Backbone as a ProteinNet text record, in pm:
[ID]
protein_1_A
[PRIMARY]
MPTWWPPARLLHTSVSVGEQAGGEQAGGAPAPGKKSSFIGVSWNKSNKTWEARLWDPEAKRKQYIGTYTSEENAARAYDYEAVKMHGPECTERNFPGDLISEPPVSLGDERRERKSSRFNGVSWHKARKTWQAELWHPDTKRMQYIGLYDSEEDAGRARDWAAVKLHGPGYTKRNFPNEVISEPPAARGGKR
[TERTIARY]
18487.5	18517.4	18628.7	18611.6	18746.1	18836.3	18970.4	19077.4	19168.7	19059.4	19121.1	19009.2	18925.1	18794.5	18780.7	18749.7	18753.2	18872.7	18820.6	19002.8	19113.1	19173.9	19364	19299.7	19261.9	19228.4	19161.9	19052.1	18865.7	18924.8	19057.2	19062	19180.4	19232.8	19349.3	19328.4	19271.5	19227.2	19136.6	19082.5	19005	18936.4	18903.4	18904.5	18750.2	18756.7	18675.2	18579.6	18487.9	18431	18534.8	18568.4	18667.4	18840.9	18867.5	19020.3	19073	19212.2	19269.3	19308.8	19382.6	19421.6	19601.9	19676.5	19731.4	19683.8	19605.8	19500.7	19559.2	19541.1	19557.4	19409.3	19350.5	19291.5	19228.7	19200.1	19176.1	19315.3	19279.7	19363.3	19473.5	19577	19701.1	19724.6	19631	19690.5	19615.6	19686.7	19650.5	19516.3	19468.9	19254.5	19331.3	19176.6	19266.2	19138.4	19196.3	19137	19241.8	19175.8	19260.8	19298.8	19412.9	19359.6	19451.5	19450.2	19421.4	19588.6	19655.7	19743.9	19646.7	19637.3	19535.8	19456.7	19476.8	19417.6	19221.7	19167.7	18989.8	18973	19057.8	18972.8	18975.4	18874.1	18908.7	18842	18865.3	18848.9	18662.9	18566.5	18481.4	18468.6	18480.4	18472.7	18359.7	18276.5	18151.3	18154.5	18145.6	18131.3	18285.6	18429.9	18480.7	18528.7	18554.5	18549	18584.1	18646.4	18725.9	18615.2	18613.5	18518	18586.5	18574.7	18578.1	18526.4	18571.7	18476.8	18582.4	18547.1	18553.8	18533.3	18551.4	18461.9	18467.5	18303.5	18250.2	18253.5	18292.9	18308	18163	18067.9	17988.5	17846.7	17858.4	17797	17801.5	17970.1	18021.5	17990	18019.4	18017.5	18105.2	18155.7	18241	18115.3	18128.1	18081.8	18110.7	17990.1	18024.8	18062.5	18178.2	18195.9	18168	18232.7	18190.5	18271.8	18232	18315.6	18293.9	18504.8	18599.2	18619.7	18640.9	18741.6	18964.3	18960.2	19109.9	19104.6	19237.9	19263.3	19290.2	19363.2	19386.1	19271.2	19245.7	19077.4	19001.6	18969.2	18880.9	18991.7	19156.4	19221.2	19238	19199.1	19178.1	19044.4	18944.7	18859.4	18759.3	18871	18891.5	18931.9	19050.5	19144.7	19035.4	18981	18871.6	18756.5	18734.5	18574.7	18685	18740.2	18871.8	18880.1	18987.1	19024.1	18808.7	18699.7	18594	18532.5	18584.3	18500.1	18581.2	18737	18799	18867	18961.6	18987.4	19110	19230.4	19295.3	19410.6	19413.6	19515.9	19483.8	19377	19347.6	19472.3	19600.2	19695.5	19650.6	19549.3	19536.4	19496.9	19552.5	19556.2	19631.1	19568.7	19685.1	19758.3	19720.8	19850.1	19899.9	19918.5	19896.6	19939.9	20045.7	20099.8	20015.7	19935.4	19823.2	19677.6	19618.9	19572.9	19428.9	19320	19301.3	19123.6	19136.7	18978.1	18846.9	18862.9	18786.5	18734.4	18689.9	18618.8	18701.4	18733.3	18758.8	18594.9	18578.3	18418.9	18465.3	18337.7	18261.3	18190.8	18220.9	18120.5	17953.6	17907.1	17717.9	17735.2	17811.2	17801.2	17872.5	17908.2	17906.8	17818.2	17744.2	17648.6	17573.3	17532.2	17406.3	17416.8	17558.6	17596.8	17597.7	17561.1	17569.6	17371.9	17352.7	17147	17070.9	17115.6	16979.4	17057.5	16890.2	16858.7	16846	16903.9	16875.8	16759.8	16681.7	16553.1	16473	16314.7	16181.8	16206.3	16097.7	16081.9	16155.7	16259.3	16315.1	16434.3	16510.6	16519.3	16614.4	16742.9	16846.6	16777.8	16733.2	16676.8	16781.3	16865.9	16990.4	17014.7	16891	16881.8	16860.1	16790.6	16754.3	16896.9	16979.7	17058.2	16960.3	16880.2	16824.4	16745	16687	16621.4	16488.1	16424.3	16296.1	16202.3	16086.8	16016.3	15919.4	15878	15704.7	15720.5	15602.9	15487.6	15398.4	15392.2	15268.1	15138.5	15065.9	14915.7	14829.7	14778.7	14753.2	14580.6	14520.6	14447.9	14482.5	14476.5	14572.2	14630.9	14744.7	14862.6	14956.4	14991.4	15101	15227.6	15336.8	15349.3	15361.7	15320.2	15267.1	15370.8	15379.4	15483.2	15492.7	15562.8	15580.5	15674.2	15748.9	15850.4	15950.8	16052.1	16219.8	16248.2	16336.9	16385.7	16597.3	16661.3	16803.6	16833.3	16749.6	16811.9	16783.9	16836.8	16825.3	16702.9	16691.5	16676.8	16565.1	16493.2	16417.9	16325.1	16389.8	16277.4	16160	16307.2	16229.8	16166.4	16188.5	16058.4	15904.1	15935.5	15897.8	15759.7	15816.6	15788.4	15717.1	15695.5	15697.1	15594.8	15523	15398.1	15296.5	15336.9	15251.1	15197.2	15282.1	15234.9	15156.6	15172.1	15047.6	14956	14995.8	14833	14729.7	14829	14792.2	14678.4	14777.6	14771.5	14738.9	14699.7	14710.8	14810.4	14783.3	14965.6	14964.9	14916.1	14925.2	15053.6	15012.6	15126.8	15302.4	15355.8	15479.4	15590.3	15574.6	15657.4	15770.4	15766.5	15807.2	15994.6	16034.7	16202.1	16215.9	16101.1	16119.9	16092.3	16054.7	15958.3	15931.8	16019.2	15978.7	15996.9	15948.7	15941.4	15759.5	15711.3	15574	15615.3	15558.2	15572.3	15452.5	15435.7	15265.4	15289.4	15371.5	15402.3	15532.9	15466	15547.7	15728.3	15874.8	15970.4	15930.5	16027.9	15901.4	16006.5	15906.9	15969.8	16089.8	16217.3	16259.3	16197.1	16150.4	16121.5	15938.1	15911.7	15817	15689	15679.6	15544.7	15623.8	15470.9	15403.1	15370
13701.7	13851.7	13845.9	14004.7	14100.1	14033.1	13998.5	13979.3	14079.9	14206.5	14307.8	14300	14209.6	14220.3	14140.2	14155	14215.2	14315.5	14446	14527.1	14460.7	14460.7	14416.1	14480.5	14588.8	14671.4	14628.9	14533.3	14462.6	14351.3	14243.1	14152.9	14130.1	14255	14234.3	14339.9	14388.2	14453.1	14482.2	14509	14534.8	14728.9	14787.4	14908.1	14969.3	15041	15079.6	15234.5	15249.6	15420.6	15539.9	15572.4	15678.3	15648.7	15600.8	15508.8	15452.1	15452	15397	15284.5	15197.3	15074.8	15136.9	15024.1	15036.9	15122	15127.2	15140	15307.6	15374.4	15543.9	15577.2	15695	15792.9	15911.9	15905.3	15889.7	16093.6	16156	16275.7	16206.6	16103	16032.2	16017.6	16057.4	15980.3	15852.8	15786.1	15653	15614.4	15507.1	15474.8	15454.8	15431.4	15429.7	15248.5	15165.7	15036.2	14949.5	14836.8	14679.4	14730	14684.6	14689.5	14503.1	14425.6	14319.1	14261	14239	14178.8	14056.7	13973.6	13908.6	13950.4	13891.9	13952.8	13881.9	14041.2	13944.2	13959.2	14013	13997.9	14130.3	14168.9	14357	14318.9	14425.1	14423.4	14439.9	14417.6	14464	14553	14634.6	14761.8	14769.2	14719.2	14729	14587.3	14533.3	14355	14330.2	14385.5	14349.4	14210.2	14215.1	14035.7	14038.8	13963.4	13992.7	13923.4	13945.4	13920	13860	13736.4	13712.3	13808.3	13794.9	13863.6	13796.8	13782.7	13670.9	13803.1	13803.4	13900	13770.9	13798.2	13702.1	13748.1	13683.5	13795.7	13801.3	13674.2	13687.5	13780.4	13786.6	13898.5	14016.1	14073.7	14179.7	14194.1	14233.6	14229.8	14125.4	14159.7	14158.7	13953.6	13948.6	13763.6	13736	13794	13718.2	13594.1	13582.4	13452.4	13418.5	13536.4	13496.2	13605.9	13548.7	13606.9	13521.2	13540	13518.2	13625	13468.8	13603.2	13593.6	13530	13539.2	13599.3	13632.8	13707	13579.3	13475.5	13418.1	13309	13232.9	13144.3	13252.8	13360.9	13436.7	13469.3	13426.4	13449.2	13241.3	13154.2	13033.3	13033.2	13087.8	13109.4	13081.4	13298.6	13297.6	13256.1	13180.4	13106.9	12955.8	12952.8	12800.5	12838.9	12970	12939.2	13047.1	13010.6	13091.6	12984.4	12890.6	12754.6	12701.4	12714	12667.7	12695.8	12833.5	12887.4	12946.1	12903.1	12997.6	12866.2	12701	12685.4	12622.9	12446.6	12460.7	12475.4	12608	12682.4	12861.3	12850.3	12996.9	13037.4	13161.6	13249.5	13343.2	13435.1	13482.4	13440	13374.4	13319.7	13330.9	13355.6	13355.5	13280.6	13183	13088.8	12937.3	12983.7	12962.6	12808.6	12738.7	12621.4	12507.2	12567.8	12497.2	12469.3	12307.2	12277.4	12299.8	12355.7	12327.9	12251.6	12207.6	12042.7	12114.4	12205.3	12180.1	12387.1	12469.4	12557.5	12610.2	12715.2	12713.3	12771.3	12700.1	12721.2	12913.4	12920.6	13072.1	13154.1	13241.3	13286.4	13211.2	13234.7	13233.4	13056.6	13048.2	12815.3	12795.4	12877.9	12819.3	12898	12999.3	12988.4	12931.8	12902.9	12786.7	12588.4	12619.5	12499.7	12490	12588.7	12570.4	12647.7	12690.6	12757.4	12638.3	12585.6	12565.5	12393.9	12305.7	12195.9	12129.8	12011.6	11978.1	11994.7	11963.6	11866.2	12019	12009.1	12121.1	12138.6	12248.3	12236.1	12200.1	12189.8	12216	12290.7	12320	12408.6	12383.7	12448	12418.3	12502.5	12472.7	12539.2	12616.7	12669.1	12756.1	12779.4	12827.2	12770.8	12646	12532.7	12463.7	12339.4	12380.7	12326.1	12173.7	12197.4	12088.7	12077.8	12033.5	12002.3	12064.7	12153.2	12175.3	12182.8	12120.9	12048.5	12147.1	12236.1	12338.4	12245.9	12331.6	12279.8	12367.7	12487.9	12587.1	12472.9	12570.6	12544.5	12665	12629.2	12707.3	12783.7	12655	12741.2	12878.4	12824.1	12923.1	13029	12980.6	13060.6	13094.1	12984.9	13070.3	12877.5	12869.4	12772	12693.2	12563.8	12460.5	12432	12417.5	12327.2	12169.7	12102.4	12023.9	11947.5	11997.1	11908.3	12000.5	11965.3	11919.9	11819.4	11740.2	11635	11656	11532.7	11489.4	11464.7	11485.8	11401.7	11492.9	11558.3	11571.2	11499.2	11412	11298.3	11281.3	11271.1	11226.5	11389.9	11438	11587.4	11592	11544.9	11575.9	11453.7	11340	11258.5	11239.2	11415.1	11412.9	11502.5	11622.3	11697.1	11638.4	11512.6	11461.8	11427.3	11296.3	11243.8	11344.1	11471.7	11629.8	11609	11684	11706.6	11605.6	11415.1	11322	11395.3	11424.2	11397.6	11546.9	11646.2	11772.4	11737.1	11744.5	11750.4	11609.1	11496.4	11334.2	11291.5	11148	11047.2	11129.6	11224.1	11230.5	11369.5	11419.2	11516.5	11514.7	11595.8	11503.6	11554.7	11716.9	11745.4	11776	11618.7	11520.6	11497.6	11521	11492.3	11366.3	11273.8	11128.3	11050.8	11073.1	11047.5	10875.9	10816.6	10634.5	10572.5	10649.3	10602	10578.9	10495.1	10490.3	10562.7	10671.9	10690.5	10709.4	10551.3	10552.9	10588.1	10634.6	10723.9	10852.3	10981.2	11002	10957.6	11018.5	10990.2	11068.8	10976.6	11050	11182.5	11303.8	11401.1	11436.3	11526.6	11595.4	11575.3	11486.8	11546.2	11518.7	11429.9	11308	11338.8	11486.7	11555.3	11507.3	11536	11501.4	11664
-2415.6	-2356.1	-2320.6	-2362.4	-2392.1	-2261.3	-2340.5	-2231.1	-2073.4	-2139.9	-2052.7	-1946.8	-1944.6	-1874.8	-1780.5	-1620.9	-1520.8	-1508.6	-1456.1	-1456.1	-1377.4	-1352.3	-1258.4	-1101.2	-1117.5	-1001.3	-914.7	-971.3	-920.7	-869.3	-930.9	-872	-769.3	-786.1	-642.4	-562.7	-485	-418.7	-401.9	-261.8	-161.7	-189	-262.6	-235.1	-173.2	-105.4	-39.2	-141.2	-91.1	-158.5	-127.3	-218.8	-145	-181	-180.2	-140.9	-264.1	-278.2	-351.2	-369.8	-455.4	-421.5	-373.9	-293	-234.4	-73.7	-65.4	129.2	119.2	43.6	90.3	33.5	71.5	80	-27.9	-128	-305.5	-265.6	-188.7	-96.5	-132.6	-70	-18.3	84.4	164.4	336.5	373.9	429.5	438.6	508.3	471.5	485.3	669.1	730	858.4	905.5	1011.7	1004.7	918.1	939.7	917.7	692	655.2	550.2	529.3	393.8	378.8	227.9	333.5	174.8	86.3	78.2	54.2	-67	-182.8	-295.9	-221.5	-269.9	-257.5	-93.9	-17.6	152.6	178.4	249.2	313.8	462.1	539.2	688.3	687.4	751.9	770.8	892.5	865.3	996.1	1130.4	1077.3	1140	1209.6	1158.6	1260.9	1258.3	1265.2	1294.8	1273.8	1133.1	1072.7	928.4	862.3	751.3	621.6	516.9	451.6	294.1	232.4	66.2	-30	-114.8	-186.9	-378.3	-457.9	-567	-772.8	-777.9	-939.1	-1000.7	-1004.7	-1100.4	-1308.8	-1356.9	-1485.2	-1514.2	-1504.5	-1539.3	-1524.7	-1379.4	-1330.5	-1295.9	-1412.2	-1375.4	-1262.2	-1103.8	-972	-919.5	-822.5	-647	-597.4	-591.4	-556.1	-425.4	-348.9	-181.5	-184	-109.4	-63.4	153.6	202.8	314.9	435.9	586.5	674.8	718.4	738.3	858.2	964.3	1094.8	1214.5	1111.4	1086.1	1031.9	883.1	877.5	789.5	613.5	672	636.2	607.8	656.8	660.6	523.1	507	412.2	270.6	292.7	220.8	112.3	195.8	186.8	105.1	194.8	90.9	-19.1	-103.7	-167.3	-319.9	-273.2	-344.1	-408.6	-272.2	-324.4	-431.4	-386.8	-492.8	-648.9	-599.4	-751.4	-817	-761.1	-877.2	-929.1	-848.1	-832	-958.6	-969.1	-1057.1	-1211	-1137.6	-1309.2	-1315	-1218.4	-1325.1	-1181.8	-1185	-1153.8	-1141.8	-1294	-1361.8	-1335.4	-1249.8	-1249.2	-1147.7	-1190.6	-1106.3	-1012.8	-1028.9	-904.2	-763.1	-734.3	-596.7	-465.5	-351.7	-274	-258.4	-241.7	-182.4	-312.8	-402.1	-576.9	-507	-455.2	-420.2	-367.5	-297.6	-189.8	-307.5	-288.6	-318.3	-195.2	-219.3	-131.5	-165.2	-71	-66.2	-17.7	71.3	117.8	208.1	135.1	174.7	393.2	373.6	547.8	620.4	712.7	777.1	802.1	759.1	757.9	883.9	965.5	1067.4	1070.3	978.3	896.7	894.6	863.4	883.8	1095.4	1154.7	1320.1	1335.9	1316.1	1320.8	1316.6	1209.3	1200.9	1232.7	1294.8	1307.4	1412.9	1521.2	1715	1681.9	1645.7	1694.6	1552.8	1530.3	1407.6	1338.5	1322.7	1341.2	1209.8	1190.7	1043.5	980.1	1048.9	1066.1	1139.9	1053.2	990.6	1123.6	1226.6	1329.4	1470.6	1366.5	1555	1518.2	1685.4	1737.2	1880.4	1888.9	1988.5	2101.9	2182.7	2293.7	2399.2	2419.2	2454.2	2604.2	2630.2	2795.8	2818	2837.1	2872.4	2829.2	2699.3	2665.3	2575.7	2511.9	2465.5	2385.6	2288.7	2138.6	2164.6	2079.8	2091.2	2030.9	1989.2	1875	1896.6	1748.6	1733.7	1604	1585.4	1425.5	1438	1261.7	1311.2	1282.2	1364.5	1348	1257.1	1153.2	1082.6	1110.6	1239.9	1357.4	1373	1452.7	1569.9	1520.5	1379.9	1324.1	1482.1	1452.3	1616.7	1571	1668.8	1671.9	1751.1	1715.4	1896.6	1935	2093.1	2122.8	2157.1	2095.7	2143.4	2268.3	2290.9	2404	2383.5	2468.8	2499.5	2505.9	2428.6	2390.6	2395.5	2423.4	2476.3	2330.4	2210.4	2093.3	2012.6	1898.6	1788.8	1666.3	1667.9	1642.7	1681.4	1853.8	1920.3	1880.7	1872.8	1829	1716.5	1596.1	1475.9	1497.9	1560.2	1549.1	1603.1	1652.8	1793.6	1681	1599.6	1558.2	1386.9	1360.2	1284.3	1308	1426.1	1454.8	1446	1590.1	1544.5	1405.4	1336.7	1203.8	1134.9	1133.6	1104.8	1202.9	1327.2	1362	1321.7	1320.9	1270.5	1130.7	1034.6	901	782.4	899.5	824	801.2	746.2	722.7	519.8	505.3	357.4	369.3	530.3	522	439	330.6	314.3	402.2	451.9	491.4	599.5	632.1	741.7	747.2	837.5	876.2	833.5	860.8	849.1	756.9	619	537.4	526.3	549.4	546.2	663.4	781.7	899	965.9	947.8	1051.5	1194.2	1235.3	1415.5	1463.7	1563.2	1583.6	1717.9	1808.9	1912.8	1920.3	1963.1	1962.2	2080.4	2011	2171.9	2330.9	2420.4	2558.3	2561.3	2556.8	2559.9	2733.1	2714.2	2817.7	2997.1	3059.4	3201.4	3163.2	3131.4	3044.6	3040.5	2962.6	2902.2	2758.7	2707.6	2580.6	2462.3
[MASK]
++++++++++++++++++++++++++++++++++++++++++++++++++++++++++++++++++++++++++++++++++++++++++++++++++++++++++++++++++++++++++++++++++++++++++++++++++++++++++++++++++++++++++++++++++++++++++++++++

């Protein structure tokens, strides 16, 4: 790959359409909105968040890294991905002296942590503040409600029990494949 690729302007700035590097419009007037002083970080006006992107020389395009509430976290995420892609000798970094062992948590990660489960068929019931177990029923082509549970693991086991009951013991998409569940865990309120 030629040494001139990627163009330096793509590595150092986050430029939108009709804008020049340095935060000026093509006509010379300052661009509206927030500008980042960090490499690979830009302000998303519609979401009011900071985005991190990194130039991928193999794909010949910017790679989306994530969305962050703070500009600094977006810059640290950029640095983490830059070192991961180009190695520790990478010089195009926002914090050259810092070795970042883990990337900052992006907004997408925060949302997934709050709203979803690590188990199939289990979700957080926001109104009741409990875990809900459900299973897709192929005959009715609808989600079948199983129950509400205090722990995520109990909801996962209840979903496994219902799946084996519906599909048979050979069902492979189980949350706890090594466990034999003869009785489902007691649902919140005593209902199954």
